[in-house]
PDB file of C-alpha atoms and ligand atoms in Angstrom:
ATOM      1  CA  MET A   1     -14.704 -15.980  -3.395  1.00 57.00           C
ATOM      2  CA  ALA A   2     -13.697 -13.721  -6.290  1.00 78.00           C
ATOM      3  CA  HIS A   3     -10.370 -12.017  -5.793  1.00 95.00           C
ATOM      4  CA  ILE A   4     -10.449  -8.221  -5.513  1.00 98.00           C
ATOM      5  CA  LEU A   5      -6.945  -8.204  -7.008  1.00 98.00           C
ATOM      6  CA  GLU A   6      -5.231 -10.792  -9.130  1.00 98.00           C
ATOM      7  CA  VAL A   7      -1.817 -10.601 -10.757  1.00 98.00           C
ATOM      8  CA  ARG A   8      -1.230 -13.304 -13.370  1.00 97.00           C
ATOM      9  CA  ASN A   9       2.109 -14.390 -14.836  1.00 98.00           C
ATOM     10  CA  LEU A  10       3.363 -10.841 -14.646  1.00 97.00           C
ATOM     11  CA  ARG A  11       6.659  -9.666 -16.091  1.00 97.00           C
ATOM     12  CA  ALA A  12       7.334  -5.967 -15.642  1.00 97.00           C
ATOM     13  CA  GLY A  13      10.056  -3.391 -15.121  1.00 96.00           C
ATOM     14  CA  TYR A  14      11.336  -0.038 -16.248  1.00 95.00           C
ATOM     15  CA  GLY A  15      11.922   0.383 -19.991  1.00 90.00           C
ATOM     16  CA  GLU A  16      14.283  -2.418 -20.984  1.00 89.00           C
ATOM     17  CA  PHE A  17      15.105  -3.298 -17.376  1.00 94.00           C
ATOM     18  CA  GLU A  18      13.068  -6.297 -16.276  1.00 95.00           C
ATOM     19  CA  VAL A  19      12.460  -6.439 -12.516  1.00 97.00           C
ATOM     20  CA  LEU A  20       9.484  -8.754 -11.980  1.00 97.00           C
ATOM     21  CA  ARG A  21       9.309 -12.281 -13.363  1.00 96.00           C
ATOM     22  CA  ASP A  22       6.372 -14.701 -13.342  1.00 95.00           C
ATOM     23  CA  ILE A  23       4.521 -13.005 -10.523  1.00 98.00           C
ATOM     24  CA  ASN A  24       1.246 -14.614  -9.464  1.00 98.00           C
ATOM     25  CA  ILE A  25      -0.498 -13.150  -6.468  1.00 98.00           C
ATOM     26  CA  HIS A  26      -4.042 -12.543  -5.368  1.00 98.00           C
ATOM     27  CA  VAL A  27      -5.801 -10.558  -2.677  1.00 98.00           C
ATOM     28  CA  ASP A  28      -9.304 -11.317  -1.416  1.00 98.00           C
ATOM     29  CA  LYS A  29     -11.754  -8.672  -0.287  1.00 97.00           C
ATOM     30  CA  GLY A  30     -11.289  -7.901   3.409  1.00 97.00           C
ATOM     31  CA  GLU A  31      -7.769  -9.289   3.672  1.00 97.00           C
ATOM     32  CA  ILE A  32      -4.527  -7.726   4.792  1.00 98.00           C
ATOM     33  CA  VAL A  33      -1.742  -9.125   2.617  1.00 98.00           C
ATOM     34  CA  ALA A  34       1.939  -8.515   3.415  1.00 97.00           C
ATOM     35  CA  ILE A  35       4.696  -8.461   0.813  1.00 97.00           C
ATOM     36  CA  VAL A  36       8.171  -8.854   2.259  1.00 95.00           C
ATOM     37  CA  GLY A  37      11.650  -9.431   0.903  1.00 93.00           C
ATOM     38  CA  PRO A  38      15.162  -7.995   0.830  1.00 91.00           C
ATOM     39  CA  ASN A  39      16.115  -4.581  -0.561  1.00 90.00           C
ATOM     40  CA  GLY A  40      15.879  -4.422  -4.314  1.00 92.00           C
ATOM     41  CA  ALA A  41      13.673  -7.539  -4.546  1.00 94.00           C
ATOM     42  CA  GLY A  42      11.042  -5.641  -6.517  1.00 96.00           C
ATOM     43  CA  LYS A  43       8.393  -4.994  -3.854  1.00 97.00           C
ATOM     44  CA  THR A  44       7.962  -1.320  -4.740  1.00 96.00           C
ATOM     45  CA  THR A  45       7.997  -2.190  -8.442  1.00 97.00           C
ATOM     46  CA  LEU A  46       5.189  -4.692  -7.870  1.00 98.00           C
ATOM     47  CA  LEU A  47       2.980  -2.079  -6.174  1.00 98.00           C
ATOM     48  CA  ARG A  48       3.837   0.505  -8.822  1.00 97.00           C
ATOM     49  CA  THR A  49       2.967  -1.994 -11.557  1.00 98.00           C
ATOM     50  CA  ILE A  50      -0.403  -2.753  -9.977  1.00 98.00           C
ATOM     51  CA  MET A  51      -1.028   1.015  -9.920  1.00 98.00           C
ATOM     52  CA  GLY A  52       0.058   1.440 -13.554  1.00 97.00           C
ATOM     53  CA  TYR A  53       3.393   3.235 -13.283  1.00 96.00           C
ATOM     54  CA  THR A  54       5.759   0.730 -14.912  1.00 96.00           C
ATOM     55  CA  THR A  55       6.213  -1.172 -18.159  1.00 94.00           C
ATOM     56  CA  VAL A  56       4.346  -4.489 -18.353  1.00 96.00           C
ATOM     57  CA  TYR A  57       5.944  -6.981 -20.796  1.00 97.00           C
ATOM     58  CA  SER A  58       3.469  -9.801 -20.320  1.00 97.00           C
ATOM     59  CA  GLY A  59       0.832 -11.109 -17.959  1.00 98.00           C
ATOM     60  CA  SER A  60      -2.077  -9.222 -16.480  1.00 97.00           C
ATOM     61  CA  VAL A  61      -3.472  -7.354 -13.510  1.00 98.00           C
ATOM     62  CA  LEU A  62      -7.148  -7.815 -12.669  1.00 98.00           C
ATOM     63  CA  PHE A  63      -9.019  -5.588 -10.242  1.00 98.00           C
ATOM     64  CA  LYS A  64     -12.577  -6.519  -9.235  1.00 97.00           C
ATOM     65  CA  GLY A  65     -12.485  -9.071 -12.044  1.00 96.00           C
ATOM     66  CA  ILE A  66     -11.653  -6.488 -14.730  1.00 97.00           C
ATOM     67  CA  ASP A  67      -8.391  -6.561 -16.662  1.00 97.00           C
ATOM     68  CA  ILE A  68      -6.738  -3.218 -15.849  1.00 98.00           C
ATOM     69  CA  THR A  69      -3.274  -4.013 -17.242  1.00 97.00           C
ATOM     70  CA  ARG A  70      -3.503  -1.249 -19.850  1.00 96.00           C
ATOM     71  CA  ARG A  71      -5.676   1.179 -17.912  1.00 97.00           C
ATOM     72  CA  LYS A  72      -4.430   4.633 -16.948  1.00 97.00           C
ATOM     73  CA  VAL A  73      -3.566   5.375 -13.326  1.00 97.00           C
ATOM     74  CA  HIS A  74      -6.551   7.702 -12.784  1.00 96.00           C
ATOM     75  CA  GLU A  75      -8.912   5.029 -14.106  1.00 97.00           C
ATOM     76  CA  ARG A  76      -7.530   2.599 -11.524  1.00 98.00           C
ATOM     77  CA  VAL A  77      -8.006   5.211  -8.802  1.00 97.00           C
ATOM     78  CA  ALA A  78     -11.601   5.747  -9.919  1.00 96.00           C
ATOM     79  CA  MET A  79     -12.178   1.978  -9.658  1.00 97.00           C
ATOM     80  CA  GLY A  80     -11.063   1.973  -6.008  1.00 97.00           C
ATOM     81  CA  LEU A  81      -7.359   1.198  -6.136  1.00 98.00           C
ATOM     82  CA  MET A  82      -4.823   3.431  -4.376  1.00 97.00           C
ATOM     83  CA  LEU A  83      -1.121   3.429  -3.518  1.00 97.00           C
ATOM     84  CA  VAL A  84       0.552   5.268  -0.643  1.00 96.00           C
ATOM     85  CA  PRO A  85       4.070   5.517  -2.082  1.00 93.00           C
ATOM     86  CA  GLU A  86       7.360   4.901  -0.341  1.00 89.00           C
ATOM     87  CA  GLY A  87       8.766   8.300   0.655  1.00 81.00           C
ATOM     88  CA  ARG A  88       5.184   9.541   1.031  1.00 80.00           C
ATOM     89  CA  GLY A  89       5.156  11.918  -1.965  1.00 86.00           C
ATOM     90  CA  LEU A  90       3.717  14.840  -0.026  1.00 94.00           C
ATOM     91  CA  PHE A  91       3.777  18.469  -1.143  1.00 95.00           C
ATOM     92  CA  PRO A  92       5.845  20.126   1.614  1.00 95.00           C
ATOM     93  CA  ASN A  93       4.795  23.689   0.737  1.00 96.00           C
ATOM     94  CA  LEU A  94       1.088  22.917   0.899  1.00 97.00           C
ATOM     95  CA  THR A  95      -0.871  22.582   4.127  1.00 97.00           C
ATOM     96  CA  VAL A  96      -2.042  19.298   5.594  1.00 98.00           C
ATOM     97  CA  GLU A  97      -5.568  19.938   4.360  1.00 97.00           C
ATOM     98  CA  GLU A  98      -4.444  20.956   0.869  1.00 97.00           C
ATOM     99  CA  ASN A  99      -2.461  17.711   0.634  1.00 97.00           C
ATOM    100  CA  LEU A 100      -5.524  15.746   1.720  1.00 97.00           C
ATOM    101  CA  LEU A 101      -7.728  17.467  -0.847  1.00 97.00           C
ATOM    102  CA  ILE A 102      -5.334  16.459  -3.627  1.00 95.00           C
ATOM    103  CA  GLY A 103      -6.138  12.846  -2.730  1.00 94.00           C
ATOM    104  CA  ALA A 104      -9.782  13.478  -3.670  1.00 94.00           C
ATOM    105  CA  TYR A 105      -8.947  15.022  -7.051  1.00 89.00           C
ATOM    106  CA  LEU A 106     -11.302  12.758  -8.979  1.00 90.00           C
ATOM    107  CA  GLU A 107     -14.309  13.580  -6.802  1.00 89.00           C
ATOM    108  CA  LYS A 108     -16.213  16.686  -7.890  1.00 89.00           C
ATOM    109  CA  ASN A 109     -19.012  16.610  -5.303  1.00 92.00           C
ATOM    110  CA  PRO A 110     -18.042  19.023  -2.456  1.00 93.00           C
ATOM    111  CA  LYS A 111     -20.303  17.214   0.028  1.00 95.00           C
ATOM    112  CA  LYS A 112     -18.585  13.901  -0.610  1.00 94.00           C
ATOM    113  CA  ILE A 113     -15.186  15.562  -0.327  1.00 96.00           C
ATOM    114  CA  SER A 114     -16.003  17.099   3.060  1.00 96.00           C
ATOM    115  CA  GLU A 115     -17.403  13.759   4.296  1.00 96.00           C
ATOM    116  CA  ARG A 116     -14.169  12.052   3.325  1.00 95.00           C
ATOM    117  CA  LEU A 117     -12.149  14.791   5.021  1.00 97.00           C
ATOM    118  CA  GLU A 118     -14.206  14.271   8.166  1.00 96.00           C
ATOM    119  CA  THR A 119     -13.575  10.507   8.031  1.00 95.00           C
ATOM    120  CA  VAL A 120      -9.826  11.033   7.666  1.00 96.00           C
ATOM    121  CA  TYR A 121      -9.782  13.542  10.539  1.00 97.00           C
ATOM    122  CA  SER A 122     -11.720  11.108  12.716  1.00 94.00           C
ATOM    123  CA  ILE A 123      -9.148   8.381  11.979  1.00 93.00           C
ATOM    124  CA  PHE A 124      -6.208  10.761  12.486  1.00 94.00           C
ATOM    125  CA  PRO A 125      -7.238  13.506  14.968  1.00 94.00           C
ATOM    126  CA  ARG A 126      -3.643  14.751  14.858  1.00 94.00           C
ATOM    127  CA  LEU A 127      -4.161  15.787  11.223  1.00 96.00           C
ATOM    128  CA  ARG A 128      -7.212  17.824  12.173  1.00 97.00           C
ATOM    129  CA  GLU A 129      -5.132  19.675  14.779  1.00 96.00           C
ATOM    130  CA  ARG A 130      -2.501  20.390  12.145  1.00 97.00           C
ATOM    131  CA  ARG A 131      -4.801  21.020   9.193  1.00 97.00           C
ATOM    132  CA  SER A 132      -3.372  24.507   8.469  1.00 97.00           C
ATOM    133  CA  GLN A 133       0.258  23.573   9.045  1.00 97.00           C
ATOM    134  CA  LEU A 134       2.629  23.066   6.111  1.00 97.00           C
ATOM    135  CA  ALA A 135       3.205  19.386   5.352  1.00 96.00           C
ATOM    136  CA  GLY A 136       6.957  20.010   5.253  1.00 95.00           C
ATOM    137  CA  SER A 137       6.955  20.876   8.951  1.00 95.00           C
ATOM    138  CA  LEU A 138       5.312  17.641  10.149  1.00 95.00           C
ATOM    139  CA  SER A 139       7.152  14.985  12.142  1.00 92.00           C
ATOM    140  CA  GLY A 140       7.926  11.685  10.400  1.00 91.00           C
ATOM    141  CA  GLY A 141       4.958   9.939  12.003  1.00 91.00           C
ATOM    142  CA  GLU A 142       2.557  12.761  11.196  1.00 93.00           C
ATOM    143  CA  ALA A 143       3.805  12.876   7.604  1.00 94.00           C
ATOM    144  CA  GLN A 144       3.093   9.168   7.247  1.00 93.00           C
ATOM    145  CA  MET A 145      -0.403   9.655   8.677  1.00 94.00           C
ATOM    146  CA  LEU A 146      -0.915  12.407   6.114  1.00 96.00           C
ATOM    147  CA  ALA A 147       0.274  10.170   3.270  1.00 96.00           C
ATOM    148  CA  ILE A 148      -2.157   7.443   4.343  1.00 96.00           C
ATOM    149  CA  GLY A 149      -4.910  10.010   4.910  1.00 97.00           C
ATOM    150  CA  ARG A 150      -4.392  11.376   1.421  1.00 97.00           C
ATOM    151  CA  GLY A 151      -4.660   7.833   0.056  1.00 97.00           C
ATOM    152  CA  LEU A 152      -7.948   7.408   1.932  1.00 97.00           C
ATOM    153  CA  MET A 153      -9.347  10.601   0.394  1.00 97.00           C
ATOM    154  CA  SER A 154      -9.920   8.707  -2.874  1.00 96.00           C
ATOM    155  CA  SER A 155     -12.193   6.325  -0.913  1.00 95.00           C
ATOM    156  CA  PRO A 156     -10.312   3.190  -1.967  1.00 97.00           C
ATOM    157  CA  ASP A 157     -11.539  -0.386  -1.648  1.00 97.00           C
ATOM    158  CA  LEU A 158      -7.946  -1.620  -1.854  1.00 98.00           C
ATOM    159  CA  LEU A 159      -5.162   0.473  -0.359  1.00 98.00           C
ATOM    160  CA  MET A 160      -1.527  -0.464  -0.933  1.00 98.00           C
ATOM    161  CA  ILE A 161       0.994   1.049   1.488  1.00 97.00           C
ATOM    162  CA  ASP A 162       4.698   0.956   0.646  1.00 96.00           C
ATOM    163  CA  GLU A 163       7.143   0.946   3.593  1.00 94.00           C
ATOM    164  CA  MET A 164       4.993   3.039   5.889  1.00 92.00           C
ATOM    165  CA  SER A 165       7.311   2.509   8.857  1.00 89.00           C
ATOM    166  CA  LEU A 166      10.549   3.465   7.125  1.00 87.00           C
ATOM    167  CA  GLY A 167      12.701   5.632   9.404  1.00 85.00           C
ATOM    168  CA  LEU A 168      10.157   5.839  12.218  1.00 89.00           C
ATOM    169  CA  ALA A 169      10.710   5.151  15.923  1.00 86.00           C
ATOM    170  CA  PRO A 170       9.562   1.686  17.126  1.00 86.00           C
ATOM    171  CA  LYS A 171       6.655   3.070  19.151  1.00 87.00           C
ATOM    172  CA  LEU A 172       5.294   4.940  16.137  1.00 88.00           C
ATOM    173  CA  VAL A 173       5.731   1.862  13.973  1.00 91.00           C
ATOM    174  CA  LEU A 174       3.504  -0.129  16.332  1.00 90.00           C
ATOM    175  CA  SER A 175       0.815   2.541  16.327  1.00 90.00           C
ATOM    176  CA  LEU A 176       0.833   2.613  12.517  1.00 92.00           C
ATOM    177  CA  PHE A 177       0.365  -1.167  12.433  1.00 94.00           C
ATOM    178  CA  ASP A 178      -2.583  -0.781  14.846  1.00 93.00           C
ATOM    179  CA  MET A 179      -3.999   1.844  12.546  1.00 94.00           C
ATOM    180  CA  VAL A 180      -3.767  -0.512   9.550  1.00 95.00           C
ATOM    181  CA  VAL A 181      -5.738  -3.142  11.467  1.00 96.00           C
ATOM    182  CA  LYS A 182      -8.324  -0.496  12.355  1.00 94.00           C
ATOM    183  CA  LEU A 183      -8.674   0.599   8.725  1.00 95.00           C
ATOM    184  CA  ASN A 184      -9.265  -3.019   7.810  1.00 96.00           C
ATOM    185  CA  ARG A 185     -11.670  -3.983  10.594  1.00 96.00           C
ATOM    186  CA  GLU A 186     -13.613  -0.773  11.124  1.00 94.00           C
ATOM    187  CA  HIS A 187     -13.539   0.781   7.675  1.00 93.00           C
ATOM    188  CA  GLY A 188     -13.681  -2.380   5.566  1.00 94.00           C
ATOM    189  CA  ILE A 189     -10.581  -1.526   3.534  1.00 96.00           C
ATOM    190  CA  THR A 190      -8.580  -4.332   1.954  1.00 98.00           C
ATOM    191  CA  LEU A 191      -4.855  -3.706   2.387  1.00 98.00           C
ATOM    192  CA  VAL A 192      -1.588  -4.719   0.787  1.00 98.00           C
ATOM    193  CA  ILE A 193       1.444  -3.681   2.823  1.00 98.00           C
ATOM    194  CA  VAL A 194       5.072  -3.790   1.801  1.00 97.00           C
ATOM    195  CA  GLU A 195       7.231  -3.847   4.898  1.00 92.00           C
ATOM    196  CA  GLN A 196      10.731  -4.131   6.288  1.00 88.00           C
ATOM    197  CA  HIS A 197       9.209  -5.050   9.645  1.00 89.00           C
ATOM    198  CA  VAL A 198       8.578  -8.628   8.611  1.00 92.00           C
ATOM    199  CA  LYS A 199       7.443  -9.958  11.965  1.00 91.00           C
ATOM    200  CA  ASN A 200       4.981  -7.132  12.661  1.00 92.00           C
ATOM    201  CA  SER A 201       3.550  -7.252   9.176  1.00 94.00           C
ATOM    202  CA  LEU A 202       3.011 -11.024   9.305  1.00 95.00           C
ATOM    203  CA  GLU A 203       1.419 -10.693  12.747  1.00 95.00           C
ATOM    204  CA  ILE A 204      -1.287  -8.355  11.480  1.00 96.00           C
ATOM    205  CA  SER A 205      -1.825  -9.858   8.014  1.00 97.00           C
ATOM    206  CA  ASN A 206      -3.861 -12.828   6.804  1.00 97.00           C
ATOM    207  CA  ARG A 207      -1.395 -13.956   4.173  1.00 98.00           C
ATOM    208  CA  GLY A 208       2.031 -13.052   2.931  1.00 97.00           C
ATOM    209  CA  TYR A 209       4.291 -13.270  -0.118  1.00 97.00           C
ATOM    210  CA  VAL A 210       8.079 -13.306  -0.016  1.00 95.00           C
ATOM    211  CA  LEU A 211       9.707 -11.666  -3.016  1.00 95.00           C
ATOM    212  CA  GLU A 212      13.341 -12.234  -3.922  1.00 94.00           C
ATOM    213  CA  ASN A 213      15.079 -11.183  -7.115  1.00 95.00           C
ATOM    214  CA  GLY A 214      11.788 -10.286  -8.760  1.00 97.00           C
ATOM    215  CA  ARG A 215      10.134 -13.646  -8.040  1.00 97.00           C
ATOM    216  CA  ILE A 216       7.756 -14.947  -5.394  1.00 97.00           C
ATOM    217  CA  VAL A 217       9.799 -17.549  -3.497  1.00 94.00           C
ATOM    218  CA  LEU A 218       7.399 -18.276  -0.664  1.00 94.00           C
ATOM    219  CA  GLU A 219       3.756 -17.611   0.056  1.00 96.00           C
ATOM    220  CA  GLY A 220       1.097 -18.622   2.489  1.00 96.00           C
ATOM    221  CA  ASP A 221      -0.853 -18.023   5.599  1.00 97.00           C
ATOM    222  CA  SER A 222       0.966 -15.397   7.691  1.00 96.00           C
ATOM    223  CA  ARG A 223       0.995 -17.622  10.782  1.00 94.00           C
ATOM    224  CA  GLN A 224       2.671 -20.399   8.820  1.00 94.00           C
ATOM    225  CA  LEU A 225       5.193 -17.948   7.388  1.00 94.00           C
ATOM    226  CA  LEU A 226       6.001 -16.682  10.878  1.00 92.00           C
ATOM    227  CA  GLY A 227       7.031 -20.229  11.788  1.00 90.00           C
ATOM    228  CA  ASN A 228       8.984 -20.850   8.577  1.00 89.00           C
ATOM    229  CA  GLU A 229      12.641 -21.655   9.345  1.00 88.00           C
ATOM    230  CA  MET A 230      14.012 -20.046   6.176  1.00 84.00           C
ATOM    231  CA  LEU A 231      12.201 -16.804   6.895  1.00 84.00           C
ATOM    232  CA  LYS A 232      13.190 -16.871  10.539  1.00 82.00           C
ATOM    233  CA  LYS A 233      16.843 -17.121   9.563  1.00 80.00           C
ATOM    234  CA  ALA A 234      16.695 -14.589   6.737  1.00 80.00           C
ATOM    235  CA  TYR A 235      14.786 -11.964   8.682  1.00 74.00           C
ATOM    236  CA  LEU A 236      15.815 -12.829  12.223  1.00 62.00           C
ATOM    237  CA  ILE A 237      12.271 -13.463  13.351  1.00 59.00           C
ATOM    238  CA  TYR A 238      12.227 -14.984  16.815  1.00 50.00           C
TER     239      TYR A 238
HETATM  240  P1  ATP B   1      13.570  -1.619  -1.270  1.00 82.89           P
HETATM  241  O1  ATP B   1      13.128  -2.414  -0.108  1.00 82.89           O
HETATM  242  O2  ATP B   1      15.032  -1.293  -1.246  1.00 82.89           O
HETATM  243  O3  ATP B   1      12.703  -0.414  -1.556  1.00 82.89           O
HETATM  244  P2  ATP B   1      12.223  -3.116  -3.345  1.00 82.89           P
HETATM  245  O4  ATP B   1      12.040  -4.569  -3.061  1.00 82.89           O
HETATM  246  O5  ATP B   1      11.057  -2.230  -3.154  1.00 82.89           O
HETATM  247  O6  ATP B   1      13.470  -2.595  -2.535  1.00 82.89           O
HETATM  248  P3  ATP B   1      12.385  -1.993  -5.982  1.00 82.89           P
HETATM  249  O7  ATP B   1      12.472  -0.595  -5.476  1.00 82.89           O
HETATM  250  O8  ATP B   1      11.147  -2.448  -6.623  1.00 82.89           O
HETATM  251  O9  ATP B   1      12.762  -3.021  -4.812  1.00 82.89           O
HETATM  252  O10 ATP B   1      13.614  -2.208  -6.974  1.00 82.89           O
HETATM  253  C1  ATP B   1      13.783  -3.372  -7.749  1.00 82.89           C
HETATM  254  C2  ATP B   1      14.829  -3.112  -8.816  1.00 82.89           C
HETATM  255  O11 ATP B   1      14.333  -2.143  -9.732  1.00 82.89           O
HETATM  256  C3  ATP B   1      16.141  -2.559  -8.271  1.00 82.89           C
HETATM  257  O12 ATP B   1      17.201  -3.192  -8.968  1.00 82.89           O
HETATM  258  C4  ATP B   1      16.074  -1.085  -8.613  1.00 82.89           C
HETATM  259  O13 ATP B   1      17.343  -0.542  -8.799  1.00 82.89           O
HETATM  260  C5  ATP B   1      15.271  -1.079  -9.883  1.00 82.89           C
HETATM  261  N1  ATP B   1      14.499   0.162 -10.056  1.00 82.89           N
HETATM  262  C6  ATP B   1      13.679   0.732  -9.150  1.00 82.89           C
HETATM  263  N2  ATP B   1      13.121   1.869  -9.634  1.00 82.89           N
HETATM  264  C7  ATP B   1      13.615   2.033 -10.887  1.00 82.89           C
HETATM  265  C8  ATP B   1      13.428   3.007 -11.923  1.00 82.89           C
HETATM  266  N3  ATP B   1      12.603   4.041 -11.779  1.00 82.89           N
HETATM  267  N4  ATP B   1      14.122   2.823 -13.090  1.00 82.89           N
HETATM  268  C9  ATP B   1      14.939   1.770 -13.245  1.00 82.89           C
HETATM  269  N5  ATP B   1      15.163   0.810 -12.318  1.00 82.89           N
HETATM  270  C10 ATP B   1      14.505   0.939 -11.154  1.00 82.89           C
END
């Protein structure tokens, strides 16, 4: 099967500061792929590079078989790639609905925009209830739903979510993981998740990559990774 996303021999970073070295990963259509690793390993940088926000020194990023390494961010969005950033990147002084509409900025057809809004509200009924509320007044869990909802407004085929559970209570974290599975199974979205919750993310994903010091040090089927002794020790999975 052709990969929806392929990263080949990638070296990337910020200006002169190299973060990622020799990265090779792929994602197949319909998969959930988890990227885990310690703080500062380069997980966020990898997602940002796939989206087009960093400096690529060598190697390439292919999306749907097309080399997008030098493409602009909005071109990648138009092709069906989207990133929900760490920290959520919401506009606190705009309402929930205004934030969602920003996610559909490339779509000019009002009918399509309202259909997407309806889809997002059906996935997150809480956002419909709060549609006129300022984003800055949402709870942490609601804000994360809004960030994911805004990502969905571009109608992505591949959605990357960076640290969605950061700072949230355990119960909320579990419901967000359930929601990711639902997006995958019921809405056909391929997902890449970067997570601190290693065990949860491997439990819901098909495959995983472990990033350390800017390199992939381990990869494989998520079930195998869950049983890996090195990972168990490093991330206290038991
Ligand atoms: P965390 O789990 O803490 O978010 P991470 O695995 O996502 O970590 P990155 O945020 O990708 O790691 O950071 C990798 C390295 O890149 C770190 O050394 C970090 O200081 C550096 N870095 C991150 N953002 C920038 C930036 N905008 N400019 C320069 N260096 C950066």
